[in-house]
PDB file of C-alpha atoms in Angstrom:
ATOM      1  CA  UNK A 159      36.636 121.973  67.342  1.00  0.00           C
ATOM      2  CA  UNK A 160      39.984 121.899  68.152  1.00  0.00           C
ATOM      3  CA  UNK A 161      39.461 121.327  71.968  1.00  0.00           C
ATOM      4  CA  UNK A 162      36.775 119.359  71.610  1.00  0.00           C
ATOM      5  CA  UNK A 163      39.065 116.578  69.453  1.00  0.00           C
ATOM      6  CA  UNK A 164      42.168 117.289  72.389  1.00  0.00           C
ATOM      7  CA  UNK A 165      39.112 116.818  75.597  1.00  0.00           C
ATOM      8  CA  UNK A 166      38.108 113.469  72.978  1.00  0.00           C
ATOM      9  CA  UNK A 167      41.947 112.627  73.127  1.00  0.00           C
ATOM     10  CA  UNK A 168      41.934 113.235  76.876  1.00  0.00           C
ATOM     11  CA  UNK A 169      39.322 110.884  78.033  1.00  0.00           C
ATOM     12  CA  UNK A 170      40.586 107.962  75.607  1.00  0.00           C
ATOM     13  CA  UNK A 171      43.696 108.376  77.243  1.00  0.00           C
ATOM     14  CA  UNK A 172      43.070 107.988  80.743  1.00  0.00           C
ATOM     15  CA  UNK A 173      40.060 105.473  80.147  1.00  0.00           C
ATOM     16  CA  UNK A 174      42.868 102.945  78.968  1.00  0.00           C
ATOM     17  CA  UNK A 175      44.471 103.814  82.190  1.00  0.00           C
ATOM     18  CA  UNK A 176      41.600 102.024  83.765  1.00  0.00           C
ATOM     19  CA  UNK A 177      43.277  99.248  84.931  1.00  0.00           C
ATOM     20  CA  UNK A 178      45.481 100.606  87.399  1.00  0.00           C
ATOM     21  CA  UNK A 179      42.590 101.934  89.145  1.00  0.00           C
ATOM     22  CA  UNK A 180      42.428  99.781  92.865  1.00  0.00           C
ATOM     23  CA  UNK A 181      39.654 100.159  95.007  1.00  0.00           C
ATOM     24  CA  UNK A 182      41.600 100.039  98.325  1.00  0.00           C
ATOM     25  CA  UNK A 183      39.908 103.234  99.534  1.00  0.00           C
ATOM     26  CA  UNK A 184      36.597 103.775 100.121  1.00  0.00           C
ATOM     27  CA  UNK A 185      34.671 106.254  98.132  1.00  0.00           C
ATOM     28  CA  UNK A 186      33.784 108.392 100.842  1.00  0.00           C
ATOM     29  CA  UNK A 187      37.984 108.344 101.799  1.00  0.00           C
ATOM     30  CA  UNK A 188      38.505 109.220  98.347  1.00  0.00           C
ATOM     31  CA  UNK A 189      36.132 112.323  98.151  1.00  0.00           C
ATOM     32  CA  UNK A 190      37.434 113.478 101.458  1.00  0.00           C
ATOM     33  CA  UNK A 191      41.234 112.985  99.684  1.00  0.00           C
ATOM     34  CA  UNK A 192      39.832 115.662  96.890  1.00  0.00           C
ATOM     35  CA  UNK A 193      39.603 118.593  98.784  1.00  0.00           C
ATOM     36  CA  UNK A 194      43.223 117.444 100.243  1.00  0.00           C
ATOM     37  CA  UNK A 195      45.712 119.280  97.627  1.00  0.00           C
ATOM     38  CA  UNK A 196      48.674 117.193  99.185  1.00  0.00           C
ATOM     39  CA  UNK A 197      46.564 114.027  99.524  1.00  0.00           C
ATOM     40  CA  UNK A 198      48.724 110.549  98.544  1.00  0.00           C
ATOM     41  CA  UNK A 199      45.890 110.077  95.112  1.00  0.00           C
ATOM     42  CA  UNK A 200      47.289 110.273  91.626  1.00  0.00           C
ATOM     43  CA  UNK A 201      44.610 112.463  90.031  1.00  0.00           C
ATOM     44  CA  UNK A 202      44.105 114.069  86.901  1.00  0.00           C
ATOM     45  CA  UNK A 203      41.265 117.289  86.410  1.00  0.00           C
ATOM     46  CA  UNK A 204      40.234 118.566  83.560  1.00  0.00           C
ATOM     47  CA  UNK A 205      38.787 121.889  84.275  1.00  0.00           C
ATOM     48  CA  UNK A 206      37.029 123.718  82.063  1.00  0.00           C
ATOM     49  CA  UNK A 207      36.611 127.445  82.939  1.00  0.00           C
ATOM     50  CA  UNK A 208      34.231 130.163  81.041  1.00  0.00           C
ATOM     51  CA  UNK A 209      34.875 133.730  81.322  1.00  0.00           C
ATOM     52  CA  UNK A 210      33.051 136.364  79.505  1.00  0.00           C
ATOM     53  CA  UNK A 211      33.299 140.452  79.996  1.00  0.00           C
ATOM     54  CA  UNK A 212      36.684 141.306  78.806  1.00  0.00           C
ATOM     55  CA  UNK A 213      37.826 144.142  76.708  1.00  0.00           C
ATOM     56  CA  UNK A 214      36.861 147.710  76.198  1.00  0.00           C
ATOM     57  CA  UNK A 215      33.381 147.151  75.842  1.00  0.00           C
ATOM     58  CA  UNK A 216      32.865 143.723  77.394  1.00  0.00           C
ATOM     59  CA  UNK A 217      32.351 141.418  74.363  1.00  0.00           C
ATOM     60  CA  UNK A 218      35.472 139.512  74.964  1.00  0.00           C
ATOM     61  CA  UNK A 219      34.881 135.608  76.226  1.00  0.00           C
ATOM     62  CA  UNK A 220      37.394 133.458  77.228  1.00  0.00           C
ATOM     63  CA  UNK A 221      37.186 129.202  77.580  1.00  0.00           C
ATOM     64  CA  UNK A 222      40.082 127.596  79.461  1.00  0.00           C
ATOM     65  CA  UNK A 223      40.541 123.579  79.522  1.00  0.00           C
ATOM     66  CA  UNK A 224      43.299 123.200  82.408  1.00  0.00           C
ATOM     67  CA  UNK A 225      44.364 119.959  82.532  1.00  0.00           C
ATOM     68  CA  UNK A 226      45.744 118.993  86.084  1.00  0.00           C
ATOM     69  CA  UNK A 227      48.055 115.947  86.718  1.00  0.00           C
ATOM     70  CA  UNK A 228      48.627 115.535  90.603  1.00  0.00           C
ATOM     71  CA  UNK A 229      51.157 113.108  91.358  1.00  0.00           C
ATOM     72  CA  UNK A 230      52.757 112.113  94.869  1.00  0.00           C
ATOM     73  CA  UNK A 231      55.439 110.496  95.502  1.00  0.00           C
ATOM     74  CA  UNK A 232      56.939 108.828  98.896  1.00  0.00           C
ATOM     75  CA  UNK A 233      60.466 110.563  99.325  1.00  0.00           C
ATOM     76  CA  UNK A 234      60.877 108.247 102.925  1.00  0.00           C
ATOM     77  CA  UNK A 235      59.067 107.464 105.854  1.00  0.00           C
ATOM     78  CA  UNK A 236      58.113 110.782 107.058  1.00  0.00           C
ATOM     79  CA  UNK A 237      58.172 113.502 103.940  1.00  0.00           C
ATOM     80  CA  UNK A 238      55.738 113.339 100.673  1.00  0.00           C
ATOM     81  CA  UNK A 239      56.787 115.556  97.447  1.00  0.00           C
ATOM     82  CA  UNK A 240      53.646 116.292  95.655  1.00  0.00           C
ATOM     83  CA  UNK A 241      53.376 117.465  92.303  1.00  0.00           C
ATOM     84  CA  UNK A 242      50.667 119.785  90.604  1.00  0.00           C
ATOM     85  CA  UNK A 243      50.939 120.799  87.160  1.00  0.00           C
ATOM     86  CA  UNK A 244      48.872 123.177  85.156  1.00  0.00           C
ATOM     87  CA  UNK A 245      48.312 122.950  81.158  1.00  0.00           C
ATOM     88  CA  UNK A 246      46.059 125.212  79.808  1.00  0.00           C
ATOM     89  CA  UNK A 247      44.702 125.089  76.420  1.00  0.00           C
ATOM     90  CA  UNK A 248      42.443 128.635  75.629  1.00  0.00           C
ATOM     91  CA  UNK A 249      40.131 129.693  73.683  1.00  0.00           C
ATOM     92  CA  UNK A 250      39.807 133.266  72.925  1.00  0.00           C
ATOM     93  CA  UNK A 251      37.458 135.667  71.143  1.00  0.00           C
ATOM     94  CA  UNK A 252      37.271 139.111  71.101  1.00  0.00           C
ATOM     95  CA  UNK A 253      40.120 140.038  73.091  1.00  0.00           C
ATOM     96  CA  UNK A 254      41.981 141.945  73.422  1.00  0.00           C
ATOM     97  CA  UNK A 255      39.719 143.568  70.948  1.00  0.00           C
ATOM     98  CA  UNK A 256      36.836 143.024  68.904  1.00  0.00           C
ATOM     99  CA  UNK A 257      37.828 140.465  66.161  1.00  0.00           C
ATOM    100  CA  UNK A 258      41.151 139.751  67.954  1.00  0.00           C
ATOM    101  CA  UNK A 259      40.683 135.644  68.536  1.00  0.00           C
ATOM    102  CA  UNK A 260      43.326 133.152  69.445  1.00  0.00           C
ATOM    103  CA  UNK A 261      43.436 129.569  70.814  1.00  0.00           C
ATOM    104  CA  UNK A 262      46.108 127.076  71.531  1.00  0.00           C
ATOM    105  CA  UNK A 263      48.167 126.272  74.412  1.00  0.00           C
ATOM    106  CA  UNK A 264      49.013 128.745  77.611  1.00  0.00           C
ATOM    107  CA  UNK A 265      51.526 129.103  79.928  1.00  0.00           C
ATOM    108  CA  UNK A 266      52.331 125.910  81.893  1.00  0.00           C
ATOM    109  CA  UNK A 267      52.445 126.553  85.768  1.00  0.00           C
ATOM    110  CA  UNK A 268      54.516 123.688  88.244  1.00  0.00           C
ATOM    111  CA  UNK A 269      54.228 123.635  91.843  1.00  0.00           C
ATOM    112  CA  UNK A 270      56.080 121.216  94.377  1.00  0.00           C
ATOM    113  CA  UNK A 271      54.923 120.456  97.659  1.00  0.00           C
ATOM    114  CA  UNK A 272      57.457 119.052 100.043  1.00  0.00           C
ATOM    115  CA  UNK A 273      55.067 117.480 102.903  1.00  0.00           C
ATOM    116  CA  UNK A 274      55.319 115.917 105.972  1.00  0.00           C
ATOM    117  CA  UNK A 275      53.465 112.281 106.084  1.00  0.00           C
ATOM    118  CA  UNK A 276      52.057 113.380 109.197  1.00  0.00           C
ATOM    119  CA  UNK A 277      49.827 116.431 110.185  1.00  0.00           C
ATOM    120  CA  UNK A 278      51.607 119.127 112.227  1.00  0.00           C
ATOM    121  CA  UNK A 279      49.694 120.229 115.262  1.00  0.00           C
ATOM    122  CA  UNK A 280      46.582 119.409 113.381  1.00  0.00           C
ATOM    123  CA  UNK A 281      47.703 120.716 110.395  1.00  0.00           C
ATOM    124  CA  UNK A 282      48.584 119.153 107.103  1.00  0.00           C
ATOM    125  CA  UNK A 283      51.259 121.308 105.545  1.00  0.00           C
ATOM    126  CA  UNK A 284      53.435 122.063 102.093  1.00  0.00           C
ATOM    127  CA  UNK A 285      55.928 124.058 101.029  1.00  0.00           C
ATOM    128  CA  UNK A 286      58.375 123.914  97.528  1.00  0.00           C
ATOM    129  CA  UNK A 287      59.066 126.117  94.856  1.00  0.00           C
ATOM    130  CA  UNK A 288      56.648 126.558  91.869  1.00  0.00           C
ATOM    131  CA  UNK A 289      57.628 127.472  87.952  1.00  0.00           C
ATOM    132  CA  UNK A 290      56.210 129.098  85.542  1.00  0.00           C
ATOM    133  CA  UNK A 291      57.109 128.065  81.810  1.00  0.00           C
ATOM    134  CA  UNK A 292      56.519 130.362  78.825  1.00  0.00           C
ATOM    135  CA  UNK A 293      54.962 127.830  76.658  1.00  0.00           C
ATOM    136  CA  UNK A 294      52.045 129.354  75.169  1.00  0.00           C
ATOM    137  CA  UNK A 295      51.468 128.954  71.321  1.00  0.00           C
ATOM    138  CA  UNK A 296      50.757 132.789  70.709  1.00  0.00           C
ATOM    139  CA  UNK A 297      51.895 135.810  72.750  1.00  0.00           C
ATOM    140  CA  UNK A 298      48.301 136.605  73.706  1.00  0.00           C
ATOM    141  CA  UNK A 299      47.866 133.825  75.313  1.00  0.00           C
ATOM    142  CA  UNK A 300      51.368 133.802  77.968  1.00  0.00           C
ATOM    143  CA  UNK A 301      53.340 136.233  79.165  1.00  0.00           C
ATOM    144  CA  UNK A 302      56.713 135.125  77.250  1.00  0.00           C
ATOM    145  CA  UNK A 303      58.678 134.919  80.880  1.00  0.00           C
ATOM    146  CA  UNK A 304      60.023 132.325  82.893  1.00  0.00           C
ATOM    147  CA  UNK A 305      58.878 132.700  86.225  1.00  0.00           C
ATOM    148  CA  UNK A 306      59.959 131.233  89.919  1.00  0.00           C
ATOM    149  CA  UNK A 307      58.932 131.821  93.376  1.00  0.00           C
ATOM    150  CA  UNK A 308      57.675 129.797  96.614  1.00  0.00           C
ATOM    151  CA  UNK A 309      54.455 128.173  97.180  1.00  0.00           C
ATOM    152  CA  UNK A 310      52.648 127.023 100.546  1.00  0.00           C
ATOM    153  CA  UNK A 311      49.688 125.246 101.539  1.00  0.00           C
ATOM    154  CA  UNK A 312      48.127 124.456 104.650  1.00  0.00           C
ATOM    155  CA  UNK A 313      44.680 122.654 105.835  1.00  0.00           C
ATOM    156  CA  UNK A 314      43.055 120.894 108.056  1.00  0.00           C
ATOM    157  CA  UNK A 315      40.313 117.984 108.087  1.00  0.00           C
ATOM    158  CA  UNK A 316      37.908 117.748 110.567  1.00  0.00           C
ATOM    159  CA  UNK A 317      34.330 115.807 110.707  1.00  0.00           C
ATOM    160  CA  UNK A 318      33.819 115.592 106.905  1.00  0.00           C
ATOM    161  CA  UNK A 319      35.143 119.565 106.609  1.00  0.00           C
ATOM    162  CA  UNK A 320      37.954 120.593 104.983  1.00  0.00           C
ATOM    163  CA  UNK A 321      39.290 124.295 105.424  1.00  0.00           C
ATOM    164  CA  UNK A 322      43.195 126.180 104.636  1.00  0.00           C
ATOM    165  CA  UNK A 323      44.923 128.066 102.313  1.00  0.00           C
ATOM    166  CA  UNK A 324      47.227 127.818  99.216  1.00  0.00           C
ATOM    167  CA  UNK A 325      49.623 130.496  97.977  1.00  0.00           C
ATOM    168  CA  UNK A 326      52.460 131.400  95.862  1.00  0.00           C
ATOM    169  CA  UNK A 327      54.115 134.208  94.424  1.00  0.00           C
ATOM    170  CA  UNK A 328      55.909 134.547  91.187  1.00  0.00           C
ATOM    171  CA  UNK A 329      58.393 136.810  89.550  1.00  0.00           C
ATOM    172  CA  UNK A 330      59.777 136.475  86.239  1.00  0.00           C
ATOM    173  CA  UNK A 331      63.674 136.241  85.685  1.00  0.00           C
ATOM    174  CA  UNK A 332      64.008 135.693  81.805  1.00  0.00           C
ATOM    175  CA  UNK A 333      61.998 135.815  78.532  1.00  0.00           C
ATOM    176  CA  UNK A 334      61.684 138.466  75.739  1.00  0.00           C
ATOM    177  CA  UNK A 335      62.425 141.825  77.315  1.00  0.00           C
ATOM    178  CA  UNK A 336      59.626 143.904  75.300  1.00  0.00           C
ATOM    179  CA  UNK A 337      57.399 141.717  77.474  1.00  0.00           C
ATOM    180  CA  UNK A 338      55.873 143.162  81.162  1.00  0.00           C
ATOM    181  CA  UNK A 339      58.088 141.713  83.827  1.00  0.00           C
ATOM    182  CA  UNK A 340      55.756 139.413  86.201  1.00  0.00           C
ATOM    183  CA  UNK A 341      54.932 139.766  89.913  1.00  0.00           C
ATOM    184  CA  UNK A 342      52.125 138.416  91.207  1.00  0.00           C
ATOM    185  CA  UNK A 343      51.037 137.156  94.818  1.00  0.00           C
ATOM    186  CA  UNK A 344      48.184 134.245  94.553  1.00  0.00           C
ATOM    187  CA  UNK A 345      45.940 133.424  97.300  1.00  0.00           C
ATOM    188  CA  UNK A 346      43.509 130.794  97.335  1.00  0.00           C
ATOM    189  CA  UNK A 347      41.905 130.225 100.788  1.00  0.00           C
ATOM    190  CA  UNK A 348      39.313 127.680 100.468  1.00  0.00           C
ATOM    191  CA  UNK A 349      36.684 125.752 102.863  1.00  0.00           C
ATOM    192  CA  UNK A 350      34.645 122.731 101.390  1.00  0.00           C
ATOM    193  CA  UNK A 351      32.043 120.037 103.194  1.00  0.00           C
ATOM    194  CA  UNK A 352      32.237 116.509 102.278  1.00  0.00           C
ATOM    195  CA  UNK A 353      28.670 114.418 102.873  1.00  0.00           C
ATOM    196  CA  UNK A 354      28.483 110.893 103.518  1.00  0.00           C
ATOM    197  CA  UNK A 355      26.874 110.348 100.297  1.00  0.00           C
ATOM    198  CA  UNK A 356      30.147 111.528  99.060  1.00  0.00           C
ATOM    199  CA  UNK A 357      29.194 115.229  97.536  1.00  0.00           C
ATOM    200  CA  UNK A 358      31.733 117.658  98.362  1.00  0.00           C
ATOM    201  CA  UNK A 359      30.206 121.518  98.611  1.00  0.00           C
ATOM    202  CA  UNK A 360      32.713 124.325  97.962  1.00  0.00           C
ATOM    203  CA  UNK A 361      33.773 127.419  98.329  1.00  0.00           C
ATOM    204  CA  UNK A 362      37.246 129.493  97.450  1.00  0.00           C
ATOM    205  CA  UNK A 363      38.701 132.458  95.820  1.00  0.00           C
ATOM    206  CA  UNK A 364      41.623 132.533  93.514  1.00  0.00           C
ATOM    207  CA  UNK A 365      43.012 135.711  94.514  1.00  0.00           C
ATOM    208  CA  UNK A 366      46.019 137.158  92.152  1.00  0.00           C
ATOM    209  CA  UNK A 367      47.563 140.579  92.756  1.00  0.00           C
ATOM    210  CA  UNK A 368      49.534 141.610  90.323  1.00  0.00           C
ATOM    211  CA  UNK A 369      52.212 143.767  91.556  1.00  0.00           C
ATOM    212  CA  UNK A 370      53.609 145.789  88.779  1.00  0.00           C
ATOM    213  CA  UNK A 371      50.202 146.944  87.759  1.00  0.00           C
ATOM    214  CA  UNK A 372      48.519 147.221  91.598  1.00  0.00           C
ATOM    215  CA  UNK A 373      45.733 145.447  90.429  1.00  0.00           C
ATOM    216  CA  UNK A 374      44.012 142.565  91.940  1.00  0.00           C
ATOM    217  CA  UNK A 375      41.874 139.807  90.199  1.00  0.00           C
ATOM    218  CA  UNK A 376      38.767 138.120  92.408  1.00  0.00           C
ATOM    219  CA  UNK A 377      37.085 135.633  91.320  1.00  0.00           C
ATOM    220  CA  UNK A 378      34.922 133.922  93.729  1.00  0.00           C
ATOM    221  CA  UNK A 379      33.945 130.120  93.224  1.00  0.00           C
ATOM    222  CA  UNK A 380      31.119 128.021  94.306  1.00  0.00           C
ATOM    223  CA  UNK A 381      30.584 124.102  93.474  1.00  0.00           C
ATOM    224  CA  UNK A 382      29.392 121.060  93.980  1.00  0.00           C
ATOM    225  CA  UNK A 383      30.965 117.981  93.613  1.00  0.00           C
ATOM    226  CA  UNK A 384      29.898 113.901  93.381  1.00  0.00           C
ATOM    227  CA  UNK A 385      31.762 110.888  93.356  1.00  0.00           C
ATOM    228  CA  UNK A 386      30.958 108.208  91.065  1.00  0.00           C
ATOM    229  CA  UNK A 387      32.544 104.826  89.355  1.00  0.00           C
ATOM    230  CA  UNK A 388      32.315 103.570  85.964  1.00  0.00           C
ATOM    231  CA  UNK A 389      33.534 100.514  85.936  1.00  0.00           C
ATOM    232  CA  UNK A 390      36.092 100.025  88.610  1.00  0.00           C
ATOM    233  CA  UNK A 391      37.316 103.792  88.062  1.00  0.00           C
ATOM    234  CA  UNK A 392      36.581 106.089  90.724  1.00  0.00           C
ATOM    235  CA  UNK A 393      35.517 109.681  89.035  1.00  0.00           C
ATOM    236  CA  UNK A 394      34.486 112.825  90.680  1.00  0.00           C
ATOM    237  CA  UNK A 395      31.986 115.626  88.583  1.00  0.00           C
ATOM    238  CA  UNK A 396      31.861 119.075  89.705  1.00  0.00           C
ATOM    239  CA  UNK A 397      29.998 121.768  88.316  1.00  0.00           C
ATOM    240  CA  UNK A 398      30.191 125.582  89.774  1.00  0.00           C
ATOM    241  CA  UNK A 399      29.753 129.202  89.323  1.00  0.00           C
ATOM    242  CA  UNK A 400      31.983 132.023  89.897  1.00  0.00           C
ATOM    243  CA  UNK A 401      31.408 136.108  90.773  1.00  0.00           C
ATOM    244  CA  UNK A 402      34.392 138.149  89.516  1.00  0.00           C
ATOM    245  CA  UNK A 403      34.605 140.248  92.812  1.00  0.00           C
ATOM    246  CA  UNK A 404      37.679 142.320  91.278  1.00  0.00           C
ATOM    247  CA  UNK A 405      39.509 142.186  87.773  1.00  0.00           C
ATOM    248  CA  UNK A 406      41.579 144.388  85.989  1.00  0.00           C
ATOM    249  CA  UNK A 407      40.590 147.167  83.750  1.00  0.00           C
ATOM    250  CA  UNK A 408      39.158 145.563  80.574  1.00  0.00           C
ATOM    251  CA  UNK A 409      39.067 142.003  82.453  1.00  0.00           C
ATOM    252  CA  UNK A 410      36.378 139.943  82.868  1.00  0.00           C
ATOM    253  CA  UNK A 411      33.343 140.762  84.783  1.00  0.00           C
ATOM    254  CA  UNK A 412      30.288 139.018  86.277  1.00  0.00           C
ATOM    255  CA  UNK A 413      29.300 135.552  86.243  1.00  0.00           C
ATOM    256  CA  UNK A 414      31.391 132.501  85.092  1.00  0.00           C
ATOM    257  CA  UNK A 415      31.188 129.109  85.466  1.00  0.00           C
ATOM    258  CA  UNK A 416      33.222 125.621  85.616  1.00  0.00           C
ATOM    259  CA  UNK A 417      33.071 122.113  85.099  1.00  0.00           C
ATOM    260  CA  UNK A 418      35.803 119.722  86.319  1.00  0.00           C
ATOM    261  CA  UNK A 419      35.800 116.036  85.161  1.00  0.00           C
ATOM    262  CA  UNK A 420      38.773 114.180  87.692  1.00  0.00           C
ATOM    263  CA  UNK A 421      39.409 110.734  86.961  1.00  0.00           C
ATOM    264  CA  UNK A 422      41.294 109.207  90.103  1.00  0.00           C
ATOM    265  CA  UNK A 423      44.037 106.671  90.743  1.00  0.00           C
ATOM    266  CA  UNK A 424      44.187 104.898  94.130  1.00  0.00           C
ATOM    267  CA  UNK A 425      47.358 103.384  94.729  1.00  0.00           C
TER     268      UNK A 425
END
């Protein structure tokens, strides 16, 4: 109940934001400017990811609502600074172990994107340094370390298609010392096809190898994705399914799936 009054919260919240909503870009520009993670669009996700298989003997579930705020901002005439913020709010049963459940807020992740306006040989590039903050509500729900590192990205849009990579790696530097110390590699390569009735078909991993342990985690996602308006405010709904490929001992395992709600602001 609790997530469902902070989603409720959420949506009232950027509904009233309606108004700032322009329709300078065409839909079809706009759906293509999705699968662009250093587009110039002011978005804001709300993903909602479902997880089940974790623990001992794979009773543990695990709901995640990340919500996403993308923000660019126009540094001069040639360089971009994009920002991409992660707030997750959890929902745990079973885990660690059976009768072990916890929800409130996670650990908030920050990435910065320094990008050129234009493409580079084709490419659209960013690079910046990304944070993580130990602001989870409970320990089993953050790791309890401040983390820093770098983080990339680069892609390329051709003929409706949309293909690259995004990356980072993070190692903690402070927090409570009883705590594991963090270093982990992410990889996200990702492809995705944009129609002209402006559906958007995907495809990525979000690859995390965790260094101290030598463990990776796989998950593999597939979705599809529309563009719509209510009102004058572009939205996009996705709705996808994911394979965990690899996880840790006692992590999850099989099938998952997500639903993303982005409501859009065109400058």
């Amino acid at each position: 109940m609790l997530i469902i009054r902070r989603i409720t919260f959420l949506l009232a919240l950027v509904l009233a934001l309606t108004n700032t909503a322009l329709a300078e870009d065409s839909d079809l520009e706009l759906a293509k400017k999705l699968t662009n993670p250093l587009s110039s669009l002011i978005s804001v996700p709300l993903q909602y990811n479902y997880d089940k298989g974790f623990g001992p003997n794979d009773d543990g579930s695990r709901s995640v609502l990340n919500i996403q705020p993308i923000w660019p901002f126009s540094l001069n005439s040639d360089w971009n600074l994009v920002t991409r913020t992660i707030i997750p709010i959890v929902d745990q049963q079973d885990i660690p172990v059976k009768g072990e459940n916890k929800s409130g807020l996670g650990d908030i992740l920050q990435s910065f994107f320094f990008s050129p306006k234009e493409p580079v040989g084709g490419w659209i590039l960013g690079a910046g340094p990304v944070f993580l903050y130990p602001s989870a509500s409970d320990s089993l729900l953050g790791g309890e370390k401040w983390g820093v590192g770098p983080t990339a990205v680069a892609l390329q849009q051709v003929n409706g298609w949309t293909y690259g990579m995004m990356a980072n790696h993070i190692e903690s530097f402070a927090g409570k010392e009883d705590r594991t110390y963090i270093s982990s590699t992410f990889l996200q390569p990702f492809i995705a096809y944009t129609t002209k009735t402006k559906t958007t078909i995907g495809l990525n991993t979000e690859s995390t190898y965790d260094w101290h342990n030598s463990t990776w985690s796989v998950p593999v996602n597939f979705s599809v994705a529309q563009l719509f308006r209510i009102g004058k405010l572009p939205m996009q709904l996705t709705a996808g399914v994911r394979y965990w490929a690899e996880s840790p001992e006692f992590g999850p395992e099989g099938f998952g799936a997500r639903l993303v709600l982005t409501f859009l602001f065109p400058k």
